[in-house]
Coordinates of C-alpha atoms in Angstrom, one line a residue:
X27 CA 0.0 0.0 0.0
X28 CA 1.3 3.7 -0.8
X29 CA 0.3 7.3 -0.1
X30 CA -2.2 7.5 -2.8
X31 CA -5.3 9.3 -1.9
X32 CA -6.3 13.0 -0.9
X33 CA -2.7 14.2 0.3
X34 CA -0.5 13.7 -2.5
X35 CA 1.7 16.9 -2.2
X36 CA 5.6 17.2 -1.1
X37 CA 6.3 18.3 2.3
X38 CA 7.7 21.3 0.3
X39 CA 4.5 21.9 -1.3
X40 CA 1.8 20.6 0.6
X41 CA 1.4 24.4 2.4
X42 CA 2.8 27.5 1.6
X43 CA 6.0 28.7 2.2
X44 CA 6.5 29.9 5.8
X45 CA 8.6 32.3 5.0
X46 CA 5.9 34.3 3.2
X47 CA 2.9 33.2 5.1
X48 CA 0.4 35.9 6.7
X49 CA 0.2 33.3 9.5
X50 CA 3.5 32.0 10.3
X51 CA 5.9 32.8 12.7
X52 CA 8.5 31.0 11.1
X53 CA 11.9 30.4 12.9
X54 CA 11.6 32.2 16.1
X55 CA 13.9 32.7 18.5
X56 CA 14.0 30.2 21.3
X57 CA 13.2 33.4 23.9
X58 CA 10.4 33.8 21.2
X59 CA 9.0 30.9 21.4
X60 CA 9.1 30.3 25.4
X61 CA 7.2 34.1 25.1
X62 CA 4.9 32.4 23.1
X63 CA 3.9 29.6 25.4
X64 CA 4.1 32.0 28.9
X65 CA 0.9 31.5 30.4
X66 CA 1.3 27.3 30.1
X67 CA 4.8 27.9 31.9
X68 CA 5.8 27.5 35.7
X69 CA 9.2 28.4 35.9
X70 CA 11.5 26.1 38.2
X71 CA 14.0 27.0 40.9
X72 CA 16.3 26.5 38.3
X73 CA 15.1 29.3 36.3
X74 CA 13.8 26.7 33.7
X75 CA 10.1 26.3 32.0
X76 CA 7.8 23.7 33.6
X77 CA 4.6 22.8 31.9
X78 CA 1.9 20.1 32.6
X79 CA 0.1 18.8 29.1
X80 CA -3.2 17.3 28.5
X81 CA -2.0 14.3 27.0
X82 CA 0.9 12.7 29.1
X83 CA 2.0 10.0 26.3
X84 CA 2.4 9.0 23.3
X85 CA -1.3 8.1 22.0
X86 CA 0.0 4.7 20.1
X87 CA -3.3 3.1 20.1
X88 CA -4.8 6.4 17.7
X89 CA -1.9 6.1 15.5
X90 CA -1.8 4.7 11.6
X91 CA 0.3 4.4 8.9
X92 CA -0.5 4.8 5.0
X93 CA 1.9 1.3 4.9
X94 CA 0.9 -0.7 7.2
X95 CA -2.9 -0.4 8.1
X96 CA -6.3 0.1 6.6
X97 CA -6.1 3.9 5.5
X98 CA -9.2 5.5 3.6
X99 CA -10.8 8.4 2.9
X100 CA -11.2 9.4 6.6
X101 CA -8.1 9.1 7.3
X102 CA -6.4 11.1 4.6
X103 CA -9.1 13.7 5.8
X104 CA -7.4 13.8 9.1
X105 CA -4.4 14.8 7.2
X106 CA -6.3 17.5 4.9
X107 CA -8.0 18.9 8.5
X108 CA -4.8 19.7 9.8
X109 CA -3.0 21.1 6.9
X110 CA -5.9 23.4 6.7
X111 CA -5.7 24.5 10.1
X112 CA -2.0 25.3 9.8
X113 CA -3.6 28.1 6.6
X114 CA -5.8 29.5 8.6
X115 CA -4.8 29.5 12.4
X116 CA -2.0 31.5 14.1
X117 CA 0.9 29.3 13.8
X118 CA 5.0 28.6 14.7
X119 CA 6.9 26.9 11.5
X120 CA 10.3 25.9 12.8
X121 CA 12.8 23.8 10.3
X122 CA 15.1 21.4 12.3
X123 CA 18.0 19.4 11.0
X124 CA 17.4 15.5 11.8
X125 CA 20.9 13.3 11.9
X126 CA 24.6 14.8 10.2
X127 CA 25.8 11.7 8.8
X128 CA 26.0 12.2 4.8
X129 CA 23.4 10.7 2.8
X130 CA 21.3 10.0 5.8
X131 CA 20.3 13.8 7.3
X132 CA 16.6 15.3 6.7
X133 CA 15.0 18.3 7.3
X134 CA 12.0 18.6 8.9
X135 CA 9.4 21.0 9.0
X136 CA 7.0 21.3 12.3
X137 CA 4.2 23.3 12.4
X138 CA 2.4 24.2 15.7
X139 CA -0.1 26.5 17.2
X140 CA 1.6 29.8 18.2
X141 CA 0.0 29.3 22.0
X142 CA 1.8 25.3 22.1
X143 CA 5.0 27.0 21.2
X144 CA 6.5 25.2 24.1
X145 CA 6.4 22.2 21.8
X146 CA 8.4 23.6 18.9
X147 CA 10.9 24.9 21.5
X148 CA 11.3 21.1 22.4
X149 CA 11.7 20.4 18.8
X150 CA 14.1 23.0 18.5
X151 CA 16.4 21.8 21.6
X152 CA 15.9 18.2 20.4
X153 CA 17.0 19.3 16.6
X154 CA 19.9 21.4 15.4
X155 CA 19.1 24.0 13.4
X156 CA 19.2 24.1 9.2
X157 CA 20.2 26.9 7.3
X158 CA 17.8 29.3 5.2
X159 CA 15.3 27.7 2.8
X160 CA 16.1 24.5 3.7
X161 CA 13.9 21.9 1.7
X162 CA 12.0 19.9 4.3
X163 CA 12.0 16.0 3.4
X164 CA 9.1 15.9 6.7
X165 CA 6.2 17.8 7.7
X166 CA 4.2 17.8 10.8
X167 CA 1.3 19.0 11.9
X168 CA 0.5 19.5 15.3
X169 CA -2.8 20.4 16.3
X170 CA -3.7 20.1 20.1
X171 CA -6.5 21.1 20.4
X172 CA -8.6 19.2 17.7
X173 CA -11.5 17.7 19.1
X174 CA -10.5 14.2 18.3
X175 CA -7.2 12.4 18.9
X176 CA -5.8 11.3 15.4
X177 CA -2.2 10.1 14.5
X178 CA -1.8 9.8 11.3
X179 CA 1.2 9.1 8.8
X180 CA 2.2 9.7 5.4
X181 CA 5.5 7.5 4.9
X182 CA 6.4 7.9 1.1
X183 CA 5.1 11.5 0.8
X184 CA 6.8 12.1 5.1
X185 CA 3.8 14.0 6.0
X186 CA 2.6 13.5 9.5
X187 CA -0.6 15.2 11.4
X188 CA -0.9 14.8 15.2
X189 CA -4.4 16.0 16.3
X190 CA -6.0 15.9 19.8
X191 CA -2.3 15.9 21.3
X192 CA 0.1 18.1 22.9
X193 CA 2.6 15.7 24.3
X194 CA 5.8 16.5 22.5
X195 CA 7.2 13.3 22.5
X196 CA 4.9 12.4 19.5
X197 CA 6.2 16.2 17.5
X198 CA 10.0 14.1 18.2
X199 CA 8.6 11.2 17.1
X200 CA 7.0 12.2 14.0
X201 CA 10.7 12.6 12.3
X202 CA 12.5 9.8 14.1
X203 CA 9.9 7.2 12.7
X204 CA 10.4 8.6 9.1
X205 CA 14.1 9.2 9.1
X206 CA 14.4 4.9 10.6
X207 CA 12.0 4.3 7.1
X208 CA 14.6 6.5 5.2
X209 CA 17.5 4.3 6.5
X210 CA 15.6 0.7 6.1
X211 CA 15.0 1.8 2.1
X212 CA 19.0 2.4 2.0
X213 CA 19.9 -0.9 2.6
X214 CA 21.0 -0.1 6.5
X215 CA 18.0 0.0 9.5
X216 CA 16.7 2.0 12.2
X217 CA 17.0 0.8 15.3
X218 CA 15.4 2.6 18.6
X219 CA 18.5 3.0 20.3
X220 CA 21.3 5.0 22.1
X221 CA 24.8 4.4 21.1
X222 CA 28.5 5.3 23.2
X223 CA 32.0 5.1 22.3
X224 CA 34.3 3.8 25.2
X225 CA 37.7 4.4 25.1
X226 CA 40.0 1.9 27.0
X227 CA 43.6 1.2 27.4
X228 CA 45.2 -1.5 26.5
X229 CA 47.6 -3.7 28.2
X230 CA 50.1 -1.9 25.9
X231 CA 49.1 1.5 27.3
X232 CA 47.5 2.3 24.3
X233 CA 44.1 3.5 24.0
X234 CA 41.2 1.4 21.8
X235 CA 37.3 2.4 21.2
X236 CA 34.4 0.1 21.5
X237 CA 31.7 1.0 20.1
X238 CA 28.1 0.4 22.1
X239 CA 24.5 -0.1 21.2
X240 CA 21.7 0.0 23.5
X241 CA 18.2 -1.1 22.0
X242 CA 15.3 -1.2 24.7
X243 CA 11.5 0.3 25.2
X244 CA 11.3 4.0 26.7
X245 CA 12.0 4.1 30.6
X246 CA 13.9 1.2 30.7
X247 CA 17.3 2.5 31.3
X248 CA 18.2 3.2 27.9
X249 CA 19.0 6.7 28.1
X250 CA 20.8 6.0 31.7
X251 CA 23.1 3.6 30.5
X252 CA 23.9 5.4 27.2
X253 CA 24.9 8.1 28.7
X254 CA 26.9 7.0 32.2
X255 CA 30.5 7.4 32.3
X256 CA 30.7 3.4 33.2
X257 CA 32.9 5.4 36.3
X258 CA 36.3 5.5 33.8
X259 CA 38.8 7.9 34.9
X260 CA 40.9 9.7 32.5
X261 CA 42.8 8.6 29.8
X262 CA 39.9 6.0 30.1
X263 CA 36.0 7.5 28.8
X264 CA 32.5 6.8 27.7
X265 CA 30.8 8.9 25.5
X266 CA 27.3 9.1 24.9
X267 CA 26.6 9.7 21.1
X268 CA 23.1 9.0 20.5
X269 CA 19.9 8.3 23.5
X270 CA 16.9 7.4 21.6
X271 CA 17.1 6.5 17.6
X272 CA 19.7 5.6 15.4
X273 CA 20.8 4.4 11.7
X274 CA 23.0 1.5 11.5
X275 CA 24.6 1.6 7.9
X276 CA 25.9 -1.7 5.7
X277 CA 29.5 -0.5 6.4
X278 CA 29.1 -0.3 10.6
X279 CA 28.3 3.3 11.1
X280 CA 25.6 3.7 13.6
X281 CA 24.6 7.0 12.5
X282 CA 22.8 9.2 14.9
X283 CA 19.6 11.4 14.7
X284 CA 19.1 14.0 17.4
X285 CA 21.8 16.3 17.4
X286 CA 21.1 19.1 20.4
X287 CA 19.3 17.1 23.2
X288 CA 18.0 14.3 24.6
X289 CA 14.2 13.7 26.0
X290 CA 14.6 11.8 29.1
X291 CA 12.0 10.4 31.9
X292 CA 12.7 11.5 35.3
X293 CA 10.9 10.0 38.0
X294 CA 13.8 8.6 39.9
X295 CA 16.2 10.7 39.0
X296 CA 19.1 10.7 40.9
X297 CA 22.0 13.0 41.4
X298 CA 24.3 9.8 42.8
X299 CA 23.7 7.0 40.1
X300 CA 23.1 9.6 36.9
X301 CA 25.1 12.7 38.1
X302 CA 25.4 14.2 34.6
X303 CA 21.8 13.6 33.3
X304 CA 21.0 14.9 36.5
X305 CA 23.3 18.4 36.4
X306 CA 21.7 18.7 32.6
X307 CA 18.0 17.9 34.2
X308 CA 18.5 21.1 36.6
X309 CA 20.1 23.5 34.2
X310 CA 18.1 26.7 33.4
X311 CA 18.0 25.3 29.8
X312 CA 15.9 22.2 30.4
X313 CA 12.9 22.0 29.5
X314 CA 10.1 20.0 31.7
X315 CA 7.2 18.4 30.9
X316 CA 4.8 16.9 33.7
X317 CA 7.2 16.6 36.4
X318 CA 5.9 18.0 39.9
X319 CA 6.6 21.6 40.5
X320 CA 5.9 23.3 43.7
X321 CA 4.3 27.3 43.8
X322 CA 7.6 28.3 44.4
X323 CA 9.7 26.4 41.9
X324 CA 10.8 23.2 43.9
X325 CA 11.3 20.3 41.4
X326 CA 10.7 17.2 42.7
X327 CA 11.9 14.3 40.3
X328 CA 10.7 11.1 42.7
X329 CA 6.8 12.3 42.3
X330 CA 4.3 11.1 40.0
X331 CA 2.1 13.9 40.5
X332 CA 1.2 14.3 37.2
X333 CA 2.3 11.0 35.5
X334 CA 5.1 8.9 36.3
X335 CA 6.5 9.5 32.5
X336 CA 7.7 12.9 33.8
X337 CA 9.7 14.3 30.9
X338 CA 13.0 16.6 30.7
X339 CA 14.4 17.9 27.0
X340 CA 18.2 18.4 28.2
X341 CA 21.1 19.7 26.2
X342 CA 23.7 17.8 24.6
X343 CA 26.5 20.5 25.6
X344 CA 25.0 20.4 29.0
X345 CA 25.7 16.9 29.2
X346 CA 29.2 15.9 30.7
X347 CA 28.9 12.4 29.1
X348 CA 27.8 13.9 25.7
X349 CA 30.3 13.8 22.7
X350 CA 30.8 16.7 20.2
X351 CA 29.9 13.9 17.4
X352 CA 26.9 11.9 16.9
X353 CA 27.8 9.2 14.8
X354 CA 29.5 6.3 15.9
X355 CA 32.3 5.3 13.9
X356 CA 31.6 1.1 14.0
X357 CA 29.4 -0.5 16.3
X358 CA 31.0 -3.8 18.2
X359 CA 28.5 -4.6 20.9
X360 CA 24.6 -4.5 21.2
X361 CA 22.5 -4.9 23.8
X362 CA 18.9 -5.7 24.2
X363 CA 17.5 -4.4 27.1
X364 CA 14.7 -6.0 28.8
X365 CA 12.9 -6.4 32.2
X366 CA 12.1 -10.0 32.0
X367 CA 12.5 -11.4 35.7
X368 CA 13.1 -14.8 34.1
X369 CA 16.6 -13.7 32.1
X370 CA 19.9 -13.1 34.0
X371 CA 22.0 -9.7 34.6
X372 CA 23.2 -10.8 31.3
X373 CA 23.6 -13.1 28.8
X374 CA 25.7 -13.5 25.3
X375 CA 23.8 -14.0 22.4
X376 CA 25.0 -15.6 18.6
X377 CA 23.4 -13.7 15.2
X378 CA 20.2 -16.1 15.0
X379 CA 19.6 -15.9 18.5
X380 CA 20.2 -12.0 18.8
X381 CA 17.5 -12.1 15.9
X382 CA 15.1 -13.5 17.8
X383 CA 15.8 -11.2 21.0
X384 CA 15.5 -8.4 18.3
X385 CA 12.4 -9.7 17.5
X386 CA 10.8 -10.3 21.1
X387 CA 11.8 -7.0 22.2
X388 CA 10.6 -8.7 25.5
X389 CA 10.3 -6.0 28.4
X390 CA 7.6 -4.6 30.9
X391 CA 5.2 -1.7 29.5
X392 CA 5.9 1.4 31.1
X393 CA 4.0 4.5 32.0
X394 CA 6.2 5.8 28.4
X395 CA 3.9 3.8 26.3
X396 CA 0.2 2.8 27.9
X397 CA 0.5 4.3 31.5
X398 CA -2.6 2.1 31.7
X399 CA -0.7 -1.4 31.4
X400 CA 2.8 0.0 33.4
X401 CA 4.0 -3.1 34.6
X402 CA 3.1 -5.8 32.5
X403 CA 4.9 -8.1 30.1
X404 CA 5.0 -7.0 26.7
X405 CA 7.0 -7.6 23.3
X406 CA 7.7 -5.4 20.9
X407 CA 9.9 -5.8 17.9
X408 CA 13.2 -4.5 17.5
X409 CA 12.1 -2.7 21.1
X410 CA 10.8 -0.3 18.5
X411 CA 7.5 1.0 18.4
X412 CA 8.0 3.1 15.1
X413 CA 8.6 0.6 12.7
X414 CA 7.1 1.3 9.2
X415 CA 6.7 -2.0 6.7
X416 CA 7.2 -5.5 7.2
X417 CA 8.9 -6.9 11.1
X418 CA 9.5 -10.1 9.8
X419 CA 12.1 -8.1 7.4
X420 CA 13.4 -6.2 10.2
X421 CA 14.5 -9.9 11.7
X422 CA 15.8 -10.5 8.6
X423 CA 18.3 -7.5 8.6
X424 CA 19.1 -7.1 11.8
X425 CA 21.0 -10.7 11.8
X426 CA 21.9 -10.3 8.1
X427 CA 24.1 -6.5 9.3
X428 CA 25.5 -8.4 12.7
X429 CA 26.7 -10.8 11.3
X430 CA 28.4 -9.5 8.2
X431 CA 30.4 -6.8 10.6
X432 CA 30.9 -9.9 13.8
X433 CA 28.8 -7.7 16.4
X434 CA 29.0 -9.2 19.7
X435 CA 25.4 -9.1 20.9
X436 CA 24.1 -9.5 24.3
X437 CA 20.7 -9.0 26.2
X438 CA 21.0 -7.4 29.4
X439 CA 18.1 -7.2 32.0
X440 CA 17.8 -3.9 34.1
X441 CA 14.9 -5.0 36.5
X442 CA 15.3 -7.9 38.6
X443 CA 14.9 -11.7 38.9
X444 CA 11.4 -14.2 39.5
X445 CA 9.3 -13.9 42.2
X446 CA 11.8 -12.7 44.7
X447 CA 12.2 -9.6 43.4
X448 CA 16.2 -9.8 43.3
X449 CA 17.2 -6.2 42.2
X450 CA 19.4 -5.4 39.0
X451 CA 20.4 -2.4 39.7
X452 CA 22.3 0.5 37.8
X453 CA 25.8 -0.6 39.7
X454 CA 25.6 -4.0 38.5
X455 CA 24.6 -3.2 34.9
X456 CA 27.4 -0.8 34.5
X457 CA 29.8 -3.1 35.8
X458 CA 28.8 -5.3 33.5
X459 CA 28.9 -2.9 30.3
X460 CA 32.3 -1.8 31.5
X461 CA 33.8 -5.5 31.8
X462 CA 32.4 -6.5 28.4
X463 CA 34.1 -3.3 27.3
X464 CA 37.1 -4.4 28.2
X465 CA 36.5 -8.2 27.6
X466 CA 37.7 -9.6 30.7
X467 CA 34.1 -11.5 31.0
X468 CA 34.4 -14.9 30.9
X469 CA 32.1 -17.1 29.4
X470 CA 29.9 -20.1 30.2
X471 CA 27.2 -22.2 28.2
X472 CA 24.4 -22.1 31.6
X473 CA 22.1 -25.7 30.5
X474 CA 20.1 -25.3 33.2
X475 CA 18.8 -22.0 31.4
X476 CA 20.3 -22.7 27.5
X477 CA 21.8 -19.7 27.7
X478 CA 25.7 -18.6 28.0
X479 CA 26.1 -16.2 30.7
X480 CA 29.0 -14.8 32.8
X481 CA 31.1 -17.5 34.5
X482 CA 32.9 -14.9 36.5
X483 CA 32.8 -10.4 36.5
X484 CA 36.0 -8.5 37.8
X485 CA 34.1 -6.4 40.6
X486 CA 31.0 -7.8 41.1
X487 CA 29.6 -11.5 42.5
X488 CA 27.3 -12.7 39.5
X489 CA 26.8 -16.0 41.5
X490 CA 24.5 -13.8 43.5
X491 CA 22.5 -13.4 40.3
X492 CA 22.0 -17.1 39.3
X493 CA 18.2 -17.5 37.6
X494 CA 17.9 -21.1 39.4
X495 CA 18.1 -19.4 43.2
X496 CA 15.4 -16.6 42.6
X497 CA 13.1 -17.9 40.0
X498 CA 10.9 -20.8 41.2
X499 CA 10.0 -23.6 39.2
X500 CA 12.8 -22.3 36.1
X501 CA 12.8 -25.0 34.3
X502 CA 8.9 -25.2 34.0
X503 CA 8.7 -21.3 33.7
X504 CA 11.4 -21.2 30.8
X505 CA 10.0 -24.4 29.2
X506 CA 6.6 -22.0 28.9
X507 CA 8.5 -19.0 27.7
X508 CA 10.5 -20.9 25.0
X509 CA 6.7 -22.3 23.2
X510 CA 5.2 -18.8 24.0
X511 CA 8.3 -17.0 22.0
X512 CA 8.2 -19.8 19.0
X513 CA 4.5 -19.2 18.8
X514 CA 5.2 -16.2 18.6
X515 CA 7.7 -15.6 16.1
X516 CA 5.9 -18.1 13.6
X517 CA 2.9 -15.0 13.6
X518 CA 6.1 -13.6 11.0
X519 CA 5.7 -15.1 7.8
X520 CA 8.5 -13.0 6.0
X521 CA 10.8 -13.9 9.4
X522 CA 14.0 -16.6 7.9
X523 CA 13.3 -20.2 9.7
X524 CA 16.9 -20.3 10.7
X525 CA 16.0 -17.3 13.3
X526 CA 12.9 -18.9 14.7
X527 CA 14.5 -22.1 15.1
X528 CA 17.3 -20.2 17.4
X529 CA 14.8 -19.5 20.0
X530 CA 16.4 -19.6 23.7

C-alpha cells in the first residue's frame, strides 16, 4: 500500500512557504517561542520552563500508517483537517536538522499552534538548526487542540498530522519514525537505540574504542546507561553519542539522529547514580514536561504527581557524558534491554539468536507507552514501536548486518529476577557494560537455562544473580516462555526459519 489518496503533495509543497505566510511565525527565537507559550509555563527554581500537558504520552493506540494499516478516505481527511488548520490558524513553523551523517540527514518541518510554542521549542532543543530555505524531506502538523485524537502518517510522501495531542514526545517522534523508514529503504535500519564510544587502554598502554548499542523500550534505562560514564577515569572514557534513535549503515556506522538534546524520563532521577543527566536535568536550559513543580519552583523528580513518565528535553552540551559527534564510527557490541524477571543480569547472544531477541523485544510496558498497562509483560519488535513496513524483514536484517560486521550481541536485564524480586540495579549493569568493554568477561554455556552467561565479573559477584536461586520452578517457567516465543515468532511469515528455530 502507498500514499495515494487526498494528500498527494511534497512536504515542500503541501502548504505555503512559511517564509511568506500571513500566519507564520516561522523560525523564532528560542526566547520567542518560550514568550509564546508563557501562560502554560511554571518556571523552576532553576530558572527553567515547567509545563503540565493534556495528553501525558504518546497516543500509540490512535496512530496509523498509509503502509501498514487500513487507510481510507477518513483518514487522509485527518491529514487535509490539519493542513488546513495550519492556513488559517496563528501558527510557529520551525525547520530542524534530523541526523549529520552524509546521505542520511533530513530536514524537517514542524508546524504548531503559536500558543503550544513550548512544543516547537522542544523540537528546536531536540534538533539542530538548518540553514535558510532548507527543503524539508518531513512535515508535521501538530494540532492540540482538535476535538478528536488522530495520529496519522504519510510515509512515502513524510507527511505526518498529530491532532488531539500536545505531548511532544509524539512532534520528536514524527521525524525519528520517518528518518528509521529512510534508512531501512537504504539498505541499512533503524534501530530505537542510544549508542556510546568507550575508550579503554590497552595492556600496551594504548588507547582502543568500542563502540556500544543500547536497543530497549522508553524508561527502561536506555537513556541511563547510554549516557553514564561506566565510572572511567581519564585517559579511560564513555561517551554518549546517540539516546533514543539511530541508523545502522551496511559499512558499521551507527549514525545518529538528534543532534542538540535528549528527552529523558525523570521519575527517579538521581544525582548519585546519573550525576550528569541529573546536572543537565537542573540546568536553566531544560525543558520539563509533567514533572511536579511546587508554587515556588521546587522540582521534585521522585513524584508522580502528574504522570510517572515525567519528561525533561536536556542539552547535549549540557551533558558531561555527551560527545561533540553523533555518529559512531563502527558498532562492536549491542545490547537488548529487557525487564524479563526470568533472564539473567546478562547473557551472550550468537546472530540467529540476537535475531530473535530483536524480535521479542521482551520487556515490561511502562507509563512511556500505555501508562494504563505499566508493569506488565510485553514484546515489541526490535524494542521499536516506530517501525514502518514488514517486522518479519526487520529480523531478517538485523541478523543479516550483525553478522556481516561480527557484532558481539548480548541481552542485558535492568529490572530484577522471579518472584523474589532480586534487584538489578544500575551498579551492576554498569559493571557489566564496563567489563564486556574491556573483555575480561568470561564465558559459560548455563544448561540449566540454554543460555551462556558470565562465569565470572571483575568487581561484582554474579553467583549472586544465578536465575535457578530466585526464579521458582525455572525450568517449568522457561519451558513455557521458549513455546510462548516460537508461537510467537511463527505470527512472522517473512521472518527466515533459521532465526525462529534459534529460539532460547
Amino acid at each position: 500500500m502507498s500514499d495515494t489518496g487526498l494528500v498527494s503533495s511534497s512536504p515542500e509543497t503541501a502548504l505555503p512557504d512559511p517564509a511568506e505566510a500571513n500566519n507564520v511565525v516561522y523560525n523564532p527565537s528560542p526566547e520567542r517561542l518560550r514568550e509564546c507559550s508563557r501562560e502554560l509555563e511554571t518556571t523552576t527554581e532553576f530558572g527553567s520552563p515547567a509545563y503540565v500537558t493534556e495528553q501525558r504520552s504518546r497516543c500509540s493506540d490512535r496512530t496509523k500508517n498509509a503502509v501498514d494499516d487500513e487507510f481510507d478516505a477518513a483518514d487522509h481527511a485527518y491529514v487535509e483537517t490539519a493542513l488546513e488548520y495550519a492556513q488559517t490558524h496563528e501558527m510557529v513553523c520551525v525547520d530542524v536538522r534530523i541526523g549529520r551523517y552524509p546521505e542520511h540527514t533530513y530536514v524537517g518541518r514542524y508546524y504548531v499552534p503559536k500558543r503550544y510554542a513550548r512544543i516547537a521549542l522542544a523540537v528546536t532543543n531536540l534538533f539542530e538548526p538548518v540553514e535558510a530555505d532548507a527543503t524539508p524531506d518531513f512535515l508535521t502538523v501538530q494540532v492540540p487542540d482538535a476535538a478528536e485524537i488522530a495520529i496519522r502518517v504519510l510515509p512515502d510522501t513524510g507527511v505526518t498530522a498529530v491532532l488531539g495531542s500536545d505531548y511532544s514526545g509524539e512532534a520528536k517522534k514524527s521525524f525519528l519514525r520517518l528518518f528509521m523508514r529512510r534508512t531501512k529503504e537504504a539498505g541499512g535500519l533503524g534501530l530505537h537505540a542510544g549508542s556510546k564510544r568507550v575508550t579503554l587502554e590497552t595492556d600496551a598502554g594504548e588507547l582502543e574504542d568500542v563502540g556500544q548499542v543500547f536497543l530497549g523500550l522508553s524508561a527502561t534505562g536506555k537513556s541511563t546507561l547510554t549516557a553514564h560514564g561506566l565510572w572511567l577515569d581519564d585517559p579511560e572514557a564513555a561517551t554518549m553519542l546517540q539516546d533514543d534513535v539511530c541508523a545502522l549503515l551496511p559499512d558499521g556506522t551507527v549514525a545518529g539522529s538528534e543532534g542538540n538534546g535528549l528527552y529523558i524520563k525523570t521519575i527517579g532521577l538521581d544525582r548519585d547514580e546519573q550525576p550528569a543527566m541529573y546536572d543537565a536535568a537542573t540546568h536553566d536550559s531544560a525543558i520539563l514536561e509533567n514533572v511536579a513543580v511546587d508554587d515556588d519552583g521546587t522540582v521534585d523528580f521522585d513524584s508522580d504527581e502528574h504522570t510517572s513518565n515525567g519528561r525533561a528535553v536536556i542539552r547535549r552540551d549540557h551533558l558531561s557524558s555527551a560527545g561533540e559527534d553523533i555518529d559512531l564510527e563502527r558498532v562492536d557490541q549491542v545490547f537488548f534491554i529487557t525487564r524479563n524477571p526470568a533472564m539473567p543480569p546478562v547473557a551472550k547472544l550468537s546472530p540467529e539468536e540476537a535475531a530473535v531477541a530483536f524480535m521479542l523485544g521482551e520487556s515490561i510496558q511502562t507509563s512511556a507507552g500505555d501508562p494504563s498497562k505499566a508493569g506488565e509483560s510485553i514484546r515489541v519488535v526490535g524494542t521499536n514501536p516506530f517501525i514502518v513496513g514488514s517486522e518479519g524483514e526487520e529480523g531478517n536484517r538485523f541478523r543479516d548486518l550483525i553478522e556481516d560486521l561480527d557484532v558481539d550481541c548480548f541481552v542485558l536485564n535492568t529490572g530484577h529476577l522471579g518472584d523474589r524480586a532480586k534487584d538489578i540495579g544500575v551498579r551492576e549493569s554498569v559493571t557489566l557494560l564496563r567489563e564486556i568493554a574491556r573483555g575480561t568477561v568470561e564465558w559459560t554455556a548455563e544448561e540449566a537455562i540454554g543460555l551462556t552467561i558470565p562465569a565470572s565479573v571483575p568487581g561484582m559477584d554474579i553467583e549472586r544473580f544465578a536465575v535457578p536461586d530466585h526464579v521458582e520452578n525455572h525450568e517449568e517457567k522457561l519451558a513455557d516462555l521458549r513455546e510462548e516465543r516460537r508461537a510467537y515468532l511463527a505470527a512472522f511469515e517473512e521472518l527466515d526459519e533459521d532465526i525462529t528455530e534459534a529460539v532460547y
